[in-house]
mmCIF file of C-alpha atoms and ligand atoms in Angstrom:
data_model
loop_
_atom_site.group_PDB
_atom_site.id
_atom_site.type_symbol
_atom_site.label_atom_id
_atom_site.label_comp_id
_atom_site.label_asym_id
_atom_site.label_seq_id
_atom_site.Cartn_x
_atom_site.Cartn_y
_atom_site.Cartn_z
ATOM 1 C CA UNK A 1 17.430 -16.502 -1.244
ATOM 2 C CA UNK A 2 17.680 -20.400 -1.959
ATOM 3 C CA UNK A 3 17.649 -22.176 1.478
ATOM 4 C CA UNK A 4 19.197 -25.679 0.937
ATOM 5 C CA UNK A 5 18.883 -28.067 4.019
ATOM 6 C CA UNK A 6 19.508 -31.455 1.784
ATOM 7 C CA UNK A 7 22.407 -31.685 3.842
ATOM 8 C CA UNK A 8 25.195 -30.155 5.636
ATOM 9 C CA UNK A 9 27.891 -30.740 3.022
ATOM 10 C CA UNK A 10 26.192 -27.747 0.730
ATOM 11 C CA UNK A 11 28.244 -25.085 3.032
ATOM 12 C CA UNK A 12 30.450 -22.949 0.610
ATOM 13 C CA UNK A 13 33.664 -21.269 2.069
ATOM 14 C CA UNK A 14 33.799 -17.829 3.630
ATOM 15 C CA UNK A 15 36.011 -14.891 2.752
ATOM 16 C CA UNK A 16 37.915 -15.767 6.067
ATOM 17 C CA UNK A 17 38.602 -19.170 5.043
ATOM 18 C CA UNK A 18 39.521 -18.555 1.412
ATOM 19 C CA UNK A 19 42.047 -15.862 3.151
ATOM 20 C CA UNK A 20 43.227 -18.346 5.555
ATOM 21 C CA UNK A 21 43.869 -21.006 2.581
ATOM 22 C CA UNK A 22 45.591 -18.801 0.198
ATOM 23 C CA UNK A 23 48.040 -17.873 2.861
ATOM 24 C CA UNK A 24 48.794 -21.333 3.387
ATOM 25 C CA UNK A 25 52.352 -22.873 2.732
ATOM 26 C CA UNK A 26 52.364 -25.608 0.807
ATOM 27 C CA UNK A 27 54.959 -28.780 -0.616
ATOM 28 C CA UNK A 28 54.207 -32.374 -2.326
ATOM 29 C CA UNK A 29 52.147 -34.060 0.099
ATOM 30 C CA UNK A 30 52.886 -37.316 -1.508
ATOM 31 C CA UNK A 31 56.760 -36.269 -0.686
ATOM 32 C CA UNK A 32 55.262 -35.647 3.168
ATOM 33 C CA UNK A 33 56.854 -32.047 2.258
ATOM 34 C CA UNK A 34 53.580 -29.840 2.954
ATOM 35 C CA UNK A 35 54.025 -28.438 6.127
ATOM 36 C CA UNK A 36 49.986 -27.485 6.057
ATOM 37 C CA UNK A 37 49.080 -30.670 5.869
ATOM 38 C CA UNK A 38 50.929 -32.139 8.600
ATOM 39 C CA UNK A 39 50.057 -29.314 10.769
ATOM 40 C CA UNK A 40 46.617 -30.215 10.253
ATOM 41 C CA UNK A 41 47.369 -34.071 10.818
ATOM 42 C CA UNK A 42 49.322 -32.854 13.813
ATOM 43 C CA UNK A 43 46.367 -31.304 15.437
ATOM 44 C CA UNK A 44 44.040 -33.608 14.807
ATOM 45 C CA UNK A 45 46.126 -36.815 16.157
ATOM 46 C CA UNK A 46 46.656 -34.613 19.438
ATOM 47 C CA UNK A 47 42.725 -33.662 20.016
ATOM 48 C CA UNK A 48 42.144 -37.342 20.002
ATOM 49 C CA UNK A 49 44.770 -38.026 21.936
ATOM 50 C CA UNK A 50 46.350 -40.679 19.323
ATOM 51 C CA UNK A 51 49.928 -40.739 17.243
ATOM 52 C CA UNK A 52 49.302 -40.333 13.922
ATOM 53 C CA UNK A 53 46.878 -38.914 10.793
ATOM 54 C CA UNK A 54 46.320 -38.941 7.689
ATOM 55 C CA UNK A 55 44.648 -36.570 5.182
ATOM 56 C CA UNK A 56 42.352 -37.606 2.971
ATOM 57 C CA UNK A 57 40.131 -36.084 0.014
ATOM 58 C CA UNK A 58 36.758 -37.817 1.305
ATOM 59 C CA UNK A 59 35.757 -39.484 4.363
ATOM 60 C CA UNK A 60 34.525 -42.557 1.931
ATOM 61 C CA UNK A 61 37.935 -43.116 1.055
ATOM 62 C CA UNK A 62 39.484 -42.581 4.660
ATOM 63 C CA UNK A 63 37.010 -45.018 5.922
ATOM 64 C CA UNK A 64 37.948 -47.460 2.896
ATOM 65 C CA UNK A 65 41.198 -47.399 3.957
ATOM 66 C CA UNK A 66 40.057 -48.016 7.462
ATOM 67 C CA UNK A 67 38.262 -50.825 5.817
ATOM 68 C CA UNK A 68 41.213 -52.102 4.433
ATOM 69 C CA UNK A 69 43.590 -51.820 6.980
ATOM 70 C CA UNK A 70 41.849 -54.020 9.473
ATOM 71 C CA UNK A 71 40.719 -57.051 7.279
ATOM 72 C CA UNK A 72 41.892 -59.355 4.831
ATOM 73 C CA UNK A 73 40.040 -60.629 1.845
ATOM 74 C CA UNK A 74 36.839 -63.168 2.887
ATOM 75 C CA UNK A 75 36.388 -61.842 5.885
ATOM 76 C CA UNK A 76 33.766 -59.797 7.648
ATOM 77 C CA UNK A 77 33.078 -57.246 9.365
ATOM 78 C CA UNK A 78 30.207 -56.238 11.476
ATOM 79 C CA UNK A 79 27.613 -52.854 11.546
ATOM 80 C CA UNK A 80 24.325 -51.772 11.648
ATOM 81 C CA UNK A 81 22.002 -52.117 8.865
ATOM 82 C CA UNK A 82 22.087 -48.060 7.998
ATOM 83 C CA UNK A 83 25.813 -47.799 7.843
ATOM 84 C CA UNK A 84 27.369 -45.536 5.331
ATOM 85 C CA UNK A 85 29.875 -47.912 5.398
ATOM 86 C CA UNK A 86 27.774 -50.613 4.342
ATOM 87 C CA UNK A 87 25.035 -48.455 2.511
ATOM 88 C CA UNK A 88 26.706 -45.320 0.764
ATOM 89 C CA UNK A 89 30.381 -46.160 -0.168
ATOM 90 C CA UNK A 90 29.330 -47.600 -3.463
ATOM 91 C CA UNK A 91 29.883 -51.284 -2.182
ATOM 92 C CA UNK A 92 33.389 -50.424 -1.620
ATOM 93 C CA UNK A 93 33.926 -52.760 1.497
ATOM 94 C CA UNK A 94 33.580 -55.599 -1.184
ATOM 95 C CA UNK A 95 34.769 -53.637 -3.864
ATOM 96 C CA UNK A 96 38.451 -52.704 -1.809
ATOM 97 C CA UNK A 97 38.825 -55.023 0.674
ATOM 98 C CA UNK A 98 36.558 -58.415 -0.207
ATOM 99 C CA UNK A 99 35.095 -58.409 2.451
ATOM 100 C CA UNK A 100 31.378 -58.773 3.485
ATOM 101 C CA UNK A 101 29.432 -57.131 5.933
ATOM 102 C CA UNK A 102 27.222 -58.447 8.901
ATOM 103 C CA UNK A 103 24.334 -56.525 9.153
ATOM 104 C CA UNK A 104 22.568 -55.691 13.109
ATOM 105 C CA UNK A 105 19.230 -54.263 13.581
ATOM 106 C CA UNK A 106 20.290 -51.276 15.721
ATOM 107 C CA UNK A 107 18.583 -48.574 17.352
ATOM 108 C CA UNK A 108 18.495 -45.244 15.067
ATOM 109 C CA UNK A 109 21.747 -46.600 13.558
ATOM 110 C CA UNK A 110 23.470 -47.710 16.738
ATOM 111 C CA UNK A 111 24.157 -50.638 17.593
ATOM 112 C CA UNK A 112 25.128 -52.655 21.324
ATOM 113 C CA UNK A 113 27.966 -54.672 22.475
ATOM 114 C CA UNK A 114 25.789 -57.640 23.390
ATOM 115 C CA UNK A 115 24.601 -57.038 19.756
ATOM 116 C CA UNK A 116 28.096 -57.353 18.416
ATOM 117 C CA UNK A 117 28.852 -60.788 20.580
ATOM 118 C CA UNK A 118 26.195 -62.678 19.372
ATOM 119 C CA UNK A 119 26.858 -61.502 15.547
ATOM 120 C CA UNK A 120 31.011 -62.713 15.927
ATOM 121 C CA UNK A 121 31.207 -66.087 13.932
ATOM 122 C CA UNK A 122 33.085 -68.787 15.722
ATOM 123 C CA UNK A 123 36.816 -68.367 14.108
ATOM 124 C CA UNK A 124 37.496 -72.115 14.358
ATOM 125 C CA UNK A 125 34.146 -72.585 12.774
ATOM 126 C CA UNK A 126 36.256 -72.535 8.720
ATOM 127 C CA UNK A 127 32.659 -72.421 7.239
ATOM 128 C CA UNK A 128 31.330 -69.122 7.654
ATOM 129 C CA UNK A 129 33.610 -65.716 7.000
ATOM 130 C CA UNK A 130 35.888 -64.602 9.707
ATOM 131 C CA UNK A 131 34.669 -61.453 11.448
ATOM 132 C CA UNK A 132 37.710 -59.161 12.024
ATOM 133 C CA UNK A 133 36.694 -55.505 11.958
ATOM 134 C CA UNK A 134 33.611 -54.144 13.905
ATOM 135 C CA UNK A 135 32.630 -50.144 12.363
ATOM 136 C CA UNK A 136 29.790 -47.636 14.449
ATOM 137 C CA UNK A 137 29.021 -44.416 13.499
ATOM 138 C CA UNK A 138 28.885 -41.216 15.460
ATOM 139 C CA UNK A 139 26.420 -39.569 15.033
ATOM 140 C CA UNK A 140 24.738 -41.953 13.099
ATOM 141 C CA UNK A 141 23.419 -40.228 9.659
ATOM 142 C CA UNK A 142 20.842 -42.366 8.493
ATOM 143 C CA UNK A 143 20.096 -42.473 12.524
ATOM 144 C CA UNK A 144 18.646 -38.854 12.314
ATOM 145 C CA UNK A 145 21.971 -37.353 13.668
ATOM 146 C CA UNK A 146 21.526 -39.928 17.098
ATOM 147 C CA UNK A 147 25.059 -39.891 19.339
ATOM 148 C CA UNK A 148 26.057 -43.144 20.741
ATOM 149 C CA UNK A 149 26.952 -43.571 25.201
ATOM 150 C CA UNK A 150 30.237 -43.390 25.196
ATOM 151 C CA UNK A 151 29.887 -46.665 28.065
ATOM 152 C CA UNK A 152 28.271 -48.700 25.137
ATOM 153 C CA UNK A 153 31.254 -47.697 22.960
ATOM 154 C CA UNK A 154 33.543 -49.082 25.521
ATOM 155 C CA UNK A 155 31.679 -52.345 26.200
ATOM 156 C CA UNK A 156 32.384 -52.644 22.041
ATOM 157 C CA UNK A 157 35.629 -52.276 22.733
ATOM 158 C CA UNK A 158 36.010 -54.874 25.394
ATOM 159 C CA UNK A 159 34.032 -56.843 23.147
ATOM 160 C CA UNK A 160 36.604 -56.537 20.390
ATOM 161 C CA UNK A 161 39.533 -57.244 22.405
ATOM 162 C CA UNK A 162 38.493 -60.512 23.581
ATOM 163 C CA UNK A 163 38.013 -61.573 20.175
ATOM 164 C CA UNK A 164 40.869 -60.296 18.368
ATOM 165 C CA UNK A 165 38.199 -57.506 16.729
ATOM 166 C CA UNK A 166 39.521 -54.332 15.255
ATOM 167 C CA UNK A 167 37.153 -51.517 16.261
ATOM 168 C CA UNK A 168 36.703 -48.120 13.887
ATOM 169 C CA UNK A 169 34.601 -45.332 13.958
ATOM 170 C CA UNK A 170 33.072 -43.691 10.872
ATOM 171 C CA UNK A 171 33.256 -40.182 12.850
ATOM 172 C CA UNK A 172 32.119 -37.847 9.453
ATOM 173 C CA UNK A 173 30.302 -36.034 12.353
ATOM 174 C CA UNK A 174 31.871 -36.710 15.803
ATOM 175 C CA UNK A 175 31.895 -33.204 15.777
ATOM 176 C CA UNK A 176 28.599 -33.043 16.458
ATOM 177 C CA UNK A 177 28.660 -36.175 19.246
ATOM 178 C CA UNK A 178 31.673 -33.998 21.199
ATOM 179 C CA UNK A 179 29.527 -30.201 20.924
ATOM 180 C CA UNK A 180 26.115 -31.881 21.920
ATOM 181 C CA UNK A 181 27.124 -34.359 24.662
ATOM 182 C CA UNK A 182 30.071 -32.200 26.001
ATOM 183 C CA UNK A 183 32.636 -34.958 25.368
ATOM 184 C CA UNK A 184 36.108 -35.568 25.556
ATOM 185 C CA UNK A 185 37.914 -36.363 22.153
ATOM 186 C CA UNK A 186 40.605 -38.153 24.251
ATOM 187 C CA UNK A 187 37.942 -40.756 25.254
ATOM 188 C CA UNK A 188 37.040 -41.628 21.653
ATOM 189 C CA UNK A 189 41.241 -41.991 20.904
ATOM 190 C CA UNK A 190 41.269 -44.573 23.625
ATOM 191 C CA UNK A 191 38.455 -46.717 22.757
ATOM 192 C CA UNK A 192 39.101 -47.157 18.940
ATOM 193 C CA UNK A 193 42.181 -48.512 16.745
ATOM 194 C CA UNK A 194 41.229 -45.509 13.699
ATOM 195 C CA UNK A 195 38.463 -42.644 13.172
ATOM 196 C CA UNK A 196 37.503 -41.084 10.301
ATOM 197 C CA UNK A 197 36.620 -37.428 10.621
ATOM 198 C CA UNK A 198 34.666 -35.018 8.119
ATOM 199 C CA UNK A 199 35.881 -31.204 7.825
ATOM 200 C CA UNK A 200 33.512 -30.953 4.858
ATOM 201 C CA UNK A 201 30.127 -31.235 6.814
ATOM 202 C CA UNK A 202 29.521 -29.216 9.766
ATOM 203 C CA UNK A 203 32.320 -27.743 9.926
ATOM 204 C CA UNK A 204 32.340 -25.644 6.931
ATOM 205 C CA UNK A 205 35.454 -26.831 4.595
ATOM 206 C CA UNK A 206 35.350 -27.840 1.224
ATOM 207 C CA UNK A 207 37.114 -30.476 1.033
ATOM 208 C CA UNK A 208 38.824 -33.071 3.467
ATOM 209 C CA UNK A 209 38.653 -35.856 5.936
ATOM 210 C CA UNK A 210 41.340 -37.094 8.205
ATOM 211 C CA UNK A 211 41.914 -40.775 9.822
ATOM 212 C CA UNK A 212 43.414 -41.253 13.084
ATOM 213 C CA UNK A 213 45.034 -43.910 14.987
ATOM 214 C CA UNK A 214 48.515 -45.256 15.740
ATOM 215 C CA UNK A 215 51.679 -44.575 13.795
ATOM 216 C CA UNK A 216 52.201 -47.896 12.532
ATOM 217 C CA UNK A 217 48.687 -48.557 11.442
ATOM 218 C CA UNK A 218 48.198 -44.733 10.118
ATOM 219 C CA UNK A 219 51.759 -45.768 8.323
ATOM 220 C CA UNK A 220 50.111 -48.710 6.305
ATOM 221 C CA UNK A 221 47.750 -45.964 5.133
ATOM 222 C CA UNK A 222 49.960 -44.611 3.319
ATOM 223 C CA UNK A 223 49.992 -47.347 0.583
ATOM 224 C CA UNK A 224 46.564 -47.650 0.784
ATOM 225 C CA UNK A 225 45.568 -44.243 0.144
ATOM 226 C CA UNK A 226 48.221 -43.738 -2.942
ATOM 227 C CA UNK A 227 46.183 -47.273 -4.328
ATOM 228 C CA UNK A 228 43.196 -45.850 -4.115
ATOM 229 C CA UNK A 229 44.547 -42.592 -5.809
ATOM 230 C CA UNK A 230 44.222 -40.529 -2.811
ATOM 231 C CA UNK A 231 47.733 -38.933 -2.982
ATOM 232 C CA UNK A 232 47.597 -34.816 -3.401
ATOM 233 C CA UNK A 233 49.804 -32.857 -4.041
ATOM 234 C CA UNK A 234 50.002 -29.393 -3.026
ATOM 235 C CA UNK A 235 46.997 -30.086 -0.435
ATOM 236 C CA UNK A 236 48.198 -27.736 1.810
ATOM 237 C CA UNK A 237 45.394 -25.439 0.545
ATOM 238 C CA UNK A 238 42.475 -27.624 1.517
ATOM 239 C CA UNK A 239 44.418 -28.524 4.866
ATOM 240 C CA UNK A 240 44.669 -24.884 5.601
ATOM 241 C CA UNK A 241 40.533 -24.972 5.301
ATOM 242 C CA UNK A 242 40.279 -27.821 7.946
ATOM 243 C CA UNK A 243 42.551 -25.864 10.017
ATOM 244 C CA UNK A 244 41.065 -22.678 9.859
ATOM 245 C CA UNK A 245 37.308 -25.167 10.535
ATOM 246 C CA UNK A 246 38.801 -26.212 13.926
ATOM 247 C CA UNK A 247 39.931 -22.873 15.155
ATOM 248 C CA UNK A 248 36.480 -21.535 14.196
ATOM 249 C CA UNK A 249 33.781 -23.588 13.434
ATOM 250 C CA UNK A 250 33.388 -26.664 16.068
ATOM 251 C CA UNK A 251 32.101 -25.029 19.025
ATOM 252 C CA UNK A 252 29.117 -23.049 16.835
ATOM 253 C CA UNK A 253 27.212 -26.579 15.920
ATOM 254 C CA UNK A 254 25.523 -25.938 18.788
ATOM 255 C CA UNK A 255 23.319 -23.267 16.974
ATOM 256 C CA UNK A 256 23.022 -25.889 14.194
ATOM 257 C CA UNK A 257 21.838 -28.361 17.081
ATOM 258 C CA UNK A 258 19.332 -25.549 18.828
ATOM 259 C CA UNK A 259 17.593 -24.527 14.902
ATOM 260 C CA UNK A 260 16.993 -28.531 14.283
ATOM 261 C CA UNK A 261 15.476 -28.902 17.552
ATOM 262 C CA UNK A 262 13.411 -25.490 17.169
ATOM 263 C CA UNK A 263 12.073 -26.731 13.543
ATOM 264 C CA UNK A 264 11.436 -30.366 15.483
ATOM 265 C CA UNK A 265 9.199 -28.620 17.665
ATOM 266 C CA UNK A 266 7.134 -26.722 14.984
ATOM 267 C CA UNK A 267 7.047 -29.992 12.854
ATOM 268 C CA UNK A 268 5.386 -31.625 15.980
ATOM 269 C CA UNK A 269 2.390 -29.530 15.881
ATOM 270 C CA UNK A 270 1.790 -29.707 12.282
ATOM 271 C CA UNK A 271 -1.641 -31.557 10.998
ATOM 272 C CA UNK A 272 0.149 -32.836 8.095
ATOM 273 C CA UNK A 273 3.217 -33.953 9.655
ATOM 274 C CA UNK A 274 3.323 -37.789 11.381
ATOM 275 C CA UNK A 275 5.837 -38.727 13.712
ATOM 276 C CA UNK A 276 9.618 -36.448 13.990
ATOM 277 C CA UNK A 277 12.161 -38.513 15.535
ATOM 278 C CA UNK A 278 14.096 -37.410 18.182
ATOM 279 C CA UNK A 279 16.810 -34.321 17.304
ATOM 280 C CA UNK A 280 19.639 -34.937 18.988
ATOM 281 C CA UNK A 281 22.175 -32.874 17.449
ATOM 282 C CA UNK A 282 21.908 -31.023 13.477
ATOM 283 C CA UNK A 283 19.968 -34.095 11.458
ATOM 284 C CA UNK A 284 15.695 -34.135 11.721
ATOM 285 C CA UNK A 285 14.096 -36.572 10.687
ATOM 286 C CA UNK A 286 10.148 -36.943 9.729
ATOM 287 C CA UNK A 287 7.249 -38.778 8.263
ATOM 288 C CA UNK A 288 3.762 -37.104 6.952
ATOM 289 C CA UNK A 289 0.092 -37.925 7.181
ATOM 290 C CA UNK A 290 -1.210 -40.093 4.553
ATOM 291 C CA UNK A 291 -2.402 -39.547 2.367
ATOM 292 C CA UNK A 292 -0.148 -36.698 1.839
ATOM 293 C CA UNK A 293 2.948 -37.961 0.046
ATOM 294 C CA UNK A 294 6.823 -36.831 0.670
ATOM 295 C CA UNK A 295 7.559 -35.804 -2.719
ATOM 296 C CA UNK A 296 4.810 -33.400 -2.890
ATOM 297 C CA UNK A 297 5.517 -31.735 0.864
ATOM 298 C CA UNK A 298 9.570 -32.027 -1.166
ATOM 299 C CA UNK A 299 8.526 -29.901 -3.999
ATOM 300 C CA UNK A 300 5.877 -27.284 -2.128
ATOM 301 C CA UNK A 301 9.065 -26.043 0.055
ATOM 302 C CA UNK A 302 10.594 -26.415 -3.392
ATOM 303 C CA UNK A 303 8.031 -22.949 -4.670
ATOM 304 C CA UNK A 304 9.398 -21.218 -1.274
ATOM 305 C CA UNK A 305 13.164 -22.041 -1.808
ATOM 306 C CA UNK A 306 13.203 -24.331 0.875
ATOM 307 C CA UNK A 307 15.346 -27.757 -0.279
ATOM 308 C CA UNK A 308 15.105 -30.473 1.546
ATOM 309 C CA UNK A 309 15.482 -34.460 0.698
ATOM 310 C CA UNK A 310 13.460 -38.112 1.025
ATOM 311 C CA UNK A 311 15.335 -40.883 2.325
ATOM 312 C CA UNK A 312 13.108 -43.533 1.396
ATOM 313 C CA UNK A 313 10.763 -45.415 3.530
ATOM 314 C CA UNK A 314 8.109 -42.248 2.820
ATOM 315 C CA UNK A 315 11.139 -40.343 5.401
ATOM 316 C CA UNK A 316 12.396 -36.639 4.884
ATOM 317 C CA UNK A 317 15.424 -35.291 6.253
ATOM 318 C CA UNK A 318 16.514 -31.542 6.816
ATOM 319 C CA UNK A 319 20.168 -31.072 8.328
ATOM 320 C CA UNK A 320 20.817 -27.288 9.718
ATOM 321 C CA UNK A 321 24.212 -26.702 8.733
ATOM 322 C CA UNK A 322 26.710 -23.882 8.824
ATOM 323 C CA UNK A 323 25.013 -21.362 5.706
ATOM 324 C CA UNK A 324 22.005 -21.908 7.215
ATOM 325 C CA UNK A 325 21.574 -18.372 8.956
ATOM 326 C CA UNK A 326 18.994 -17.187 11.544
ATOM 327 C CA UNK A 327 17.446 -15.023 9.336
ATOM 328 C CA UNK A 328 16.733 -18.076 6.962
ATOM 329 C CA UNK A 329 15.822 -20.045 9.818
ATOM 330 C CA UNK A 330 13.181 -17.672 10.884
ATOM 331 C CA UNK A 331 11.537 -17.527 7.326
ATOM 332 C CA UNK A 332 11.606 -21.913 7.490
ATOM 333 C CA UNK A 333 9.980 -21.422 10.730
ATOM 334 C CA UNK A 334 7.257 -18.846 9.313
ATOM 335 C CA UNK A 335 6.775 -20.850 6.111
ATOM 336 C CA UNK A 336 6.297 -23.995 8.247
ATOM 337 C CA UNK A 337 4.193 -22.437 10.157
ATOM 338 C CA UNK A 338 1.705 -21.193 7.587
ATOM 339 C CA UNK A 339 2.207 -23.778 4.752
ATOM 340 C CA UNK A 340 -0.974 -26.126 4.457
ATOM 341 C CA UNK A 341 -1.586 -29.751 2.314
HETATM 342 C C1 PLP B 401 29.271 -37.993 4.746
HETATM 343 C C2 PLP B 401 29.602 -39.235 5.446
HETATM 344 C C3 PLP B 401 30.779 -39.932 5.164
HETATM 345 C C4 PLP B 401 31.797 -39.492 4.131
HETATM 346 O O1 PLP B 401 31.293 -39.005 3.005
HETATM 347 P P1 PLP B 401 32.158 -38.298 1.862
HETATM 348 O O2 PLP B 401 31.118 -37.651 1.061
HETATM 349 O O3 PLP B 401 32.874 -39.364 1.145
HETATM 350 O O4 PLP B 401 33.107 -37.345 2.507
HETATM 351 C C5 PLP B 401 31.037 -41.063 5.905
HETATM 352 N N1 PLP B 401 30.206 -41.471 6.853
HETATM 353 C C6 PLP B 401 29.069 -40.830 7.173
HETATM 354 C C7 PLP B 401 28.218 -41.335 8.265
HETATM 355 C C8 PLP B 401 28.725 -39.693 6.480
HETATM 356 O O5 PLP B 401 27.599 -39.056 6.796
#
């Protein structure tokens, strides 16, 4: 039994959703003739309460196209240092869309509206970059999995709108944020222009991400997407997966949420283990004693077929994810328990 907590993108279909996806009906996408994946895009615009969607084959790319939507080339936009936006899209903000990014020293990856004023640069001022596009992330994944206050969200917003801002949210787990704080999708529709959502983490799909926001904006996508070679085909299969992911797999994270917090609390009392950061929804975070090194702790769950990664900085990560079953859990929580450095 390999146990692989690297991340929660490692989930594999089940029988039930391969059944679900070869049932699906299918047409050329690029044609808009797949009813599967507009069915999918139709669901997902209503839960957030917004007009329009758009499939995508990664959430990268649907938040490059995000990107590109809201700026033009020179100008900036604004996020916190640990964005994937800024950190894991392969320099694709430049890349795409020329544009740079202004970094903020957030908290656990999130960052504050007063935070955001003070980083705007003046757009008379013809000398420095025009900012244009502000981008958070909920929940924040190099954060440790932290969810944002919706209030602070909305403060962005305000901020935004007095400056002409465009405001999106790299969402790859909102579904996390909604399960763990209780939320309202609706509320997240009204406070940004586009999200990007994941179906490939938590949820359990194997392929897919979907951007949201008004029809006119979710319209320009369109051209954007088919640049950056994002038009399917006969998607209708991988839709089907998303679709059979929301009926079935959203309101289950919590049991994600509940195993990262009950391997939090065994890390706590460890000898060898420093400091865990706060678990707030399926991502842990931790740090070990020196001498002791990361690697070493990395490959010694490595002998017991437990997999989990470094993300620098001497920091290891372990996200609980959908294969990740209580019977597995209980033998991480054992081997924890009795593993010694
Ligand atoms: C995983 C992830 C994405 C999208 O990643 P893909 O692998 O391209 O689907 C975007 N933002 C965050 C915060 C993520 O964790």
């Amino acid at each position: 039994m390999e146990i692989n907590l690297i991340s929660d993108t490692v989930t594999k279909p089940s029988h039930e959703m391969l059944h679900y996806m070869m049932q699906a009906k299918v047409g050329d996408d690029v044609y808009k003739q797949d009813p599967t994946v507009i069915e999918l895009e139709t669901i997902i615009a209503n839960i957030f309460g917004m007009e329009a969607a758009m499939f995508f084959p990664s959430g990268t790319m649907a938040n490059q196209t995000a990107i590109k939507l809201h700026t033009q080339p020179g100008e900036q936009l604004i996020c916190d240092k640990w964005a994937h936006v800024y950190n894991y899209e392969g320099g694709g903000a430049s890349f795409n869309s020329g544009v740079s990014c202004c970094l903020l020293d957030g908290d656990r990856g999130m960052i504050t509206a007063d935070q955001v004023l003070a980083a705007i640069n003046p757009p008379e001022f013809f000398h420095s970059p025009l900012t244009s596009l502000v981008c958070v992330e909920n929940t924040t994944n190099k954060g440790g999995g932290a969810c944002y206050d919706t209030l602070e969200l909305a403060k962005i917003r305000a901020v935004c709108d007095d400056h002409n801002l465009k405001f999106h949210l790299d969402g790859a787990r909102l579904w996390n944020a909604l399960v763990a704080r209780r939320e309202n999708p609706k509320q997240y529709g009204k406070i940004f222009h586009t999200i990007s959502v994941c179906l490939s983490k938590g949820l359990g799909a194997p392929i897919g991400s979907v951007l949201v926001g008004d029809k006119e904006t979710i319209h320009r996508a369109l051209r954007i997407r088919k640049i950056l070679g994002g038009g399917m085909r006969q998607a209708g299969y991988l839709a089907a997966a998303g679709i059979y992911a929301l009926k079935n797999n959203v309101s289950r994270l919590d049991e994600d949420h509940r195993r990262a917090r009950e391997l939090a609390g065994i890390l706590q009392k460890l000898p060898w283990v420093n400091n865990v950061e706060p678990v707030e929804t399926n991502i842990l975070i931790f740090t070990v004693r020196e001498p002791l090194k990361d690697t070493i702790v990395i490959e010694k769950l490595k002998q017991k077929s437990i997999f989990i990664s470094a993300m620098g900085h001497g920091k290891l990560r372990i996200v609980t994810h959908l294969d990740y079953k209580g019977v597995m859990h209980d033998y991480v929580m054992e081997t924890l328990h009795k593993i010694t450095f």
